[in-house]
Coordinates of C-alpha atoms in Angstrom, one line a residue:
X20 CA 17.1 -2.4 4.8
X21 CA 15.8 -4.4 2.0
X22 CA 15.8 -8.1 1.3
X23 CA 15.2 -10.3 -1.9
X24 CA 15.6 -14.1 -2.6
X25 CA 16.4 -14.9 -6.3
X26 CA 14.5 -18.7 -6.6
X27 CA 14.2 -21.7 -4.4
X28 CA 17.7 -22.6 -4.9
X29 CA 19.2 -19.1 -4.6
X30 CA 20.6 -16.9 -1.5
X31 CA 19.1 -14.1 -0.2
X32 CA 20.2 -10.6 -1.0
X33 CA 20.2 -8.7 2.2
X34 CA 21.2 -4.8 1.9
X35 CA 21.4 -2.5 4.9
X36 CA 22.6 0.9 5.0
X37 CA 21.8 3.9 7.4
X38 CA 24.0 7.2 8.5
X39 CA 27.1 5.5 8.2
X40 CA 27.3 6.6 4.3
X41 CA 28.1 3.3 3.5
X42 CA 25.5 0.0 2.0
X43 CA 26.5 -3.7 3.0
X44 CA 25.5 -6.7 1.4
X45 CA 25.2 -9.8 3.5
X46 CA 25.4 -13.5 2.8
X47 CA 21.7 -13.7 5.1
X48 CA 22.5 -17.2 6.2
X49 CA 25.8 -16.7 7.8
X50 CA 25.5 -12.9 8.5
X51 CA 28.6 -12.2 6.8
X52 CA 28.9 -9.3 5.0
X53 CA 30.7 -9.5 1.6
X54 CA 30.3 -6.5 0.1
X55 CA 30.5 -2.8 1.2
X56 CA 29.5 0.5 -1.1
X57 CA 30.4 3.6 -0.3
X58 CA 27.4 6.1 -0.3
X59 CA 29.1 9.6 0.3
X60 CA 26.6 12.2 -0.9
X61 CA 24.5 11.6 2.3
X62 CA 22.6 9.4 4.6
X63 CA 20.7 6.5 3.2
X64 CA 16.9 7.1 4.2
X65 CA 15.4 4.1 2.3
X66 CA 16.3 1.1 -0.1
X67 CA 14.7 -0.8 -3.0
X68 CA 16.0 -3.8 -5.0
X69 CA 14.7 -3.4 -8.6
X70 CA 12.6 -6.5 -10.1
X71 CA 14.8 -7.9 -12.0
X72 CA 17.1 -7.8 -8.8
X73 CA 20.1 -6.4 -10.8
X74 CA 20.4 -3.0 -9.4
X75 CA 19.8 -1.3 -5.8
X76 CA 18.2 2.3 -5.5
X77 CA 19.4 4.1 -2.6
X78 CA 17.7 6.8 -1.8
X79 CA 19.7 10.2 0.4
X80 CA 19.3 13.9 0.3
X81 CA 18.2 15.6 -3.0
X82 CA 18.7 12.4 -5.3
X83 CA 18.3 8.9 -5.8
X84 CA 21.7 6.6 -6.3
X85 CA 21.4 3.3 -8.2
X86 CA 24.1 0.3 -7.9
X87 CA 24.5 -2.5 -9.8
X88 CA 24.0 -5.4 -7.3
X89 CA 26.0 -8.3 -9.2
X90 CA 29.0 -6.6 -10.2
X91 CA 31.9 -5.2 -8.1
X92 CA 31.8 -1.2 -9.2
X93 CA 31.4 0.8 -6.3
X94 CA 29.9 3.9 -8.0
X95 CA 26.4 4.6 -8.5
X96 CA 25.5 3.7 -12.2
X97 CA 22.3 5.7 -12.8
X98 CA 21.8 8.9 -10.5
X99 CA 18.6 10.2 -10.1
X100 CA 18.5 14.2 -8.8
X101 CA 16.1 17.5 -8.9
X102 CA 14.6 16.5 -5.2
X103 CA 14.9 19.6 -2.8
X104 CA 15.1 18.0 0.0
X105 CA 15.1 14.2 1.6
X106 CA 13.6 11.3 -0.6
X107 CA 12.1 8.8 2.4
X108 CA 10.6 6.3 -0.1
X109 CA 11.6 4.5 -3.0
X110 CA 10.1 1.8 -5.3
X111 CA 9.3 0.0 -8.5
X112 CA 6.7 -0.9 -10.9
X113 CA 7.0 -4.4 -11.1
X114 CA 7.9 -5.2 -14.9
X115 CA 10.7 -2.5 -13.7
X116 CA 9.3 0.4 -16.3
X117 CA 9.2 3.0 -13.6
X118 CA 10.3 4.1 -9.6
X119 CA 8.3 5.6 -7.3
X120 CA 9.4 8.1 -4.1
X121 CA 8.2 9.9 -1.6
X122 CA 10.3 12.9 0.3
X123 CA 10.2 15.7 2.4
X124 CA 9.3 18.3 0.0
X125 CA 5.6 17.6 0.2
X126 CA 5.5 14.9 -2.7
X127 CA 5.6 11.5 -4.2
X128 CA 7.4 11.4 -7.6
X129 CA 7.5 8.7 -10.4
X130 CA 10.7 8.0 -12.7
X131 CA 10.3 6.4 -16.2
X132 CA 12.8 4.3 -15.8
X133 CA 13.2 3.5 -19.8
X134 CA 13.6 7.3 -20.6
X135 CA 16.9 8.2 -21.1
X136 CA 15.8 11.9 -19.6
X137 CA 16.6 11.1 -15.7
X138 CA 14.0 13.7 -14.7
X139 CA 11.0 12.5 -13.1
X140 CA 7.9 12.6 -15.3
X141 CA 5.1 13.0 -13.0
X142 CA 4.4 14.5 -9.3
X143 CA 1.6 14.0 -6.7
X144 CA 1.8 17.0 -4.6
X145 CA 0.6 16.8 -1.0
X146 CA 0.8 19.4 2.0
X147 CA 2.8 18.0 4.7
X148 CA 6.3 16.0 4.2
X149 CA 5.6 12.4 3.0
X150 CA 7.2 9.2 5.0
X151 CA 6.5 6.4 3.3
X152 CA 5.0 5.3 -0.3
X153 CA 3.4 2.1 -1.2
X154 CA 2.2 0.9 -4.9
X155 CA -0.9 -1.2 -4.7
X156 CA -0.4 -4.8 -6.5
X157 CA -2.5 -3.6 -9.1
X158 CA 0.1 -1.5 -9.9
X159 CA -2.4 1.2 -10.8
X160 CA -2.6 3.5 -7.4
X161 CA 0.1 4.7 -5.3
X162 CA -0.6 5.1 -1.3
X163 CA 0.8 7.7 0.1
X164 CA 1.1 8.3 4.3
X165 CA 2.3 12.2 5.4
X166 CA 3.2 13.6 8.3
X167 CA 0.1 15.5 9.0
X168 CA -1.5 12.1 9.5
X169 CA -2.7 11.6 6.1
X170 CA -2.8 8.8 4.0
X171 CA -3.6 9.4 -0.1
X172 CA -4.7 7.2 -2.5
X173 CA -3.5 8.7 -5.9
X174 CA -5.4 7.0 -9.1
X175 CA -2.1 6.6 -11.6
X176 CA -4.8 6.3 -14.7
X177 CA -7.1 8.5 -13.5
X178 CA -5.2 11.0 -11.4
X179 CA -7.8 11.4 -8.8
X180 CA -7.0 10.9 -5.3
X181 CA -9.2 10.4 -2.0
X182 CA -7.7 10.9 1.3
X183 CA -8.2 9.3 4.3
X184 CA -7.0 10.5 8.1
X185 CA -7.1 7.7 11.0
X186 CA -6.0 10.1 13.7
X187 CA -5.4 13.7 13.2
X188 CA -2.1 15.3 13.5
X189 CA -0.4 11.9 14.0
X190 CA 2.7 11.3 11.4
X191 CA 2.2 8.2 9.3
X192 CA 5.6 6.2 9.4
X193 CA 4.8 3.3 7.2
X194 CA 2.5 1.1 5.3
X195 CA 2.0 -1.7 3.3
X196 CA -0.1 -4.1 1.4
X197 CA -0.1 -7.8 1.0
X198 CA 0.5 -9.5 -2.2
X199 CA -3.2 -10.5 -2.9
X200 CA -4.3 -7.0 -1.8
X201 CA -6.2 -8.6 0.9
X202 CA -5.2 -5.8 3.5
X203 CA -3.5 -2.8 4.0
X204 CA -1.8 -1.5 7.0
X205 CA -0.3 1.7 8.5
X206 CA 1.3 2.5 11.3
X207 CA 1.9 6.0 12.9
X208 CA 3.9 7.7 15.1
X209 CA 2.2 6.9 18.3
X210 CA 2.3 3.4 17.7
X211 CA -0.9 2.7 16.1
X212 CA -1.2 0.2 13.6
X213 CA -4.5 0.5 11.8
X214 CA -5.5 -2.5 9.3
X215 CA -8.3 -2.0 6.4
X216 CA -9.7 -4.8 4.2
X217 CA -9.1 -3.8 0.7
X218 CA -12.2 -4.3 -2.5
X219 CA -12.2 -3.4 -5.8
X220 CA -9.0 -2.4 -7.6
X221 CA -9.7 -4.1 -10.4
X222 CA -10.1 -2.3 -14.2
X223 CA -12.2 1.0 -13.6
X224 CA -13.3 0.2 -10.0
X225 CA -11.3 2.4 -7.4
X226 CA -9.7 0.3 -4.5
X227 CA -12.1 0.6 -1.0
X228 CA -11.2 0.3 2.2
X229 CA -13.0 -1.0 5.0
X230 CA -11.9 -0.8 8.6
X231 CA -10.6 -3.9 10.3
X232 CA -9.0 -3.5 13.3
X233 CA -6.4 -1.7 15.7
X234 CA -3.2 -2.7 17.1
X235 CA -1.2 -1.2 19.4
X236 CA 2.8 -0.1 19.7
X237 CA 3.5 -1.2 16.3
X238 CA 5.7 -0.7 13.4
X239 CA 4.6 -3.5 10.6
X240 CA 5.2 -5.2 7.5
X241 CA 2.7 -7.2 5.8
X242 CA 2.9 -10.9 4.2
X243 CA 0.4 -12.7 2.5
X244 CA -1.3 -15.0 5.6
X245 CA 1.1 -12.8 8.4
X246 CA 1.4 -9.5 9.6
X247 CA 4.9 -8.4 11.8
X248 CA 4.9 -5.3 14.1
X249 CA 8.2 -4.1 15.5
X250 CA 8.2 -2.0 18.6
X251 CA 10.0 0.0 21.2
X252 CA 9.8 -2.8 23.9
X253 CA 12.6 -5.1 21.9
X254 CA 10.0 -7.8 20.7
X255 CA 8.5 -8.3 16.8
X256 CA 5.3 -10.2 16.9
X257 CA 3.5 -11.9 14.4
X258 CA -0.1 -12.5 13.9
X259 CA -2.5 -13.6 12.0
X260 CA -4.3 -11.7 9.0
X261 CA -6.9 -14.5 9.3
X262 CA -8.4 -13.0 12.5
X263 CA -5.8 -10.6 13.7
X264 CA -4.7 -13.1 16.6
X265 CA -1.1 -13.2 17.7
X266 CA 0.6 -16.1 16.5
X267 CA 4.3 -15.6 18.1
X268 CA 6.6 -13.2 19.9
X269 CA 10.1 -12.7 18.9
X270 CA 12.5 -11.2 21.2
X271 CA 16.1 -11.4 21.1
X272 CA 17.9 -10.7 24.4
X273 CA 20.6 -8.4 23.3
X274 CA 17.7 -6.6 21.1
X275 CA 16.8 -2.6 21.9
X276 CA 14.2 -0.4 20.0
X277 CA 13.1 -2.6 16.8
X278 CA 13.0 0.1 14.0
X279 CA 11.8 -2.2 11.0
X280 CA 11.6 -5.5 9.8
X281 CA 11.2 -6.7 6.0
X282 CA 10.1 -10.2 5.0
X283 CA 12.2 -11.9 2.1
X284 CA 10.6 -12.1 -1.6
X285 CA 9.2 -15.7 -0.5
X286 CA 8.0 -14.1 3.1
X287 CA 10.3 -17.5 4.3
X288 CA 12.5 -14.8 6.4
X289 CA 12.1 -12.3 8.6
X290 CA 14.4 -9.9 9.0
X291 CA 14.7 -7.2 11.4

């Protein structure tokens, strides 16, 4: 699922996709959808809009498939392949010169996007499957969470990288970093979502983190003044980054297990 809103006056591009082999596009405020691709190579593990918001990357088993958003072709337009096995992240620089992704053979990957060579051009290699990638706003550092519990922090100029482990042995399932790189939260597979206050960053300084705080049975995504955790028990709560206090539960009464939720480009929608 991945969601974008193209200026003040402009819809929402909602995209959801899953097992199904197939990605819809929905008209967000009527829930209509008017468009359906077919995706037949595989399952769709995870979905990016590029910057300019012209084209869609899918990403599936072994490759990365991209669609052009505003025309009617079904077909991919660029595909991306070479990945052994599942690619569980994708995303983008954002002047759109490369893509990032993350997969289950043990690495995070980035694509010049601008080369006409659709090989990847550099690889961070870890030691346990990787789940989710995130590029710091600075546009400099990739984070990367595993499933050995790990999260790196991989230096794109420098091509160091520090680790950091918030509970052994525990699969990290997402995380993500607000706009002002304020915070950064991850969440792992026993429902732990652990929040870090975020310095440096800047030119030759290295980003730090500083513990904040810990919340419980979460899955999250992260705006600017609001954080949302998604959870088994059918709510999505939001609180506040200012203190960590919850602000408002959202629960829907025909709602099971809440997988995910992504805010909109303007975080003025939620959307789960």
């Amino acid at each position: 699922m991945t969601a974008e809103t193209e200026g003040s006056s402009e819809p929402v591009i909602l995209a959801t996709a899953g097992y199904d082999h197939a990605i819809k596009f929905w008209q967000a405020h009527s829930g209509i959808c008017h468009r359906t691709v077919q995706h037949p190579d595989s399952q769709v593990n995870a979905m990016q809009i590029t910057p300019d918001r012209q084209l869609l990357a899918a990403a599936g088993y072994q490759h990365i498939r991209m669609y052009d958003i505003n025309s009617s072709n079904p077909s991919a337009v660029v595909n991306y392949d070479g990945v052994s096995k599942n690619v569980t992240a994708v995303g983008f620089h954002e002047d759109g010169k490369w893509m990032f992704t993350g997969g289950e053979d043990c690495s995070a990957r980035i694509w010049d996007l601008r080369s006409h060579n659709l090989q990847c051009q550099r690889v961070f290699q870890v030691n346990a499957p990787v789940n989710c990638v995130c590029l710091h706003p600075n546009q400099g550092e990739l984070i990367v969470g595993d499933q050995s519990g790990a999260i790196h922090m991989w230096d794109l100029k420098t091509d160091h990288n520090e680790q950091l482990i918030p509970e052994p042995d525990t699969s990290i399932l997402s995380i993500s970093i607000d706009r002002e790189a304020s915070y950064m939260a991850a969440v792992n597979n026993q429902g732990n979502c652990y929040v870090w206050s975020l310095t440096g960053g800047t030119k030759d300084d290295p980003t730090m983190l500083h513990p904040r705080t810990k919340i419980p049975k979460a899955h999250k995504r992260a705006a600017l003044n609001f954080l949302a955790t998604t959870s088994a028990d059918t709510t999505v709560n939001i609180w506040q980054t200012a203190d960590f206090s919850l602000k408002k539960t959202l629960k829907e009464t025909n709602q099971r297990w809440v997988w995910d939720c992504a805010f909109s480009e303007d975080s003025q929608y939620l959307i789960t």
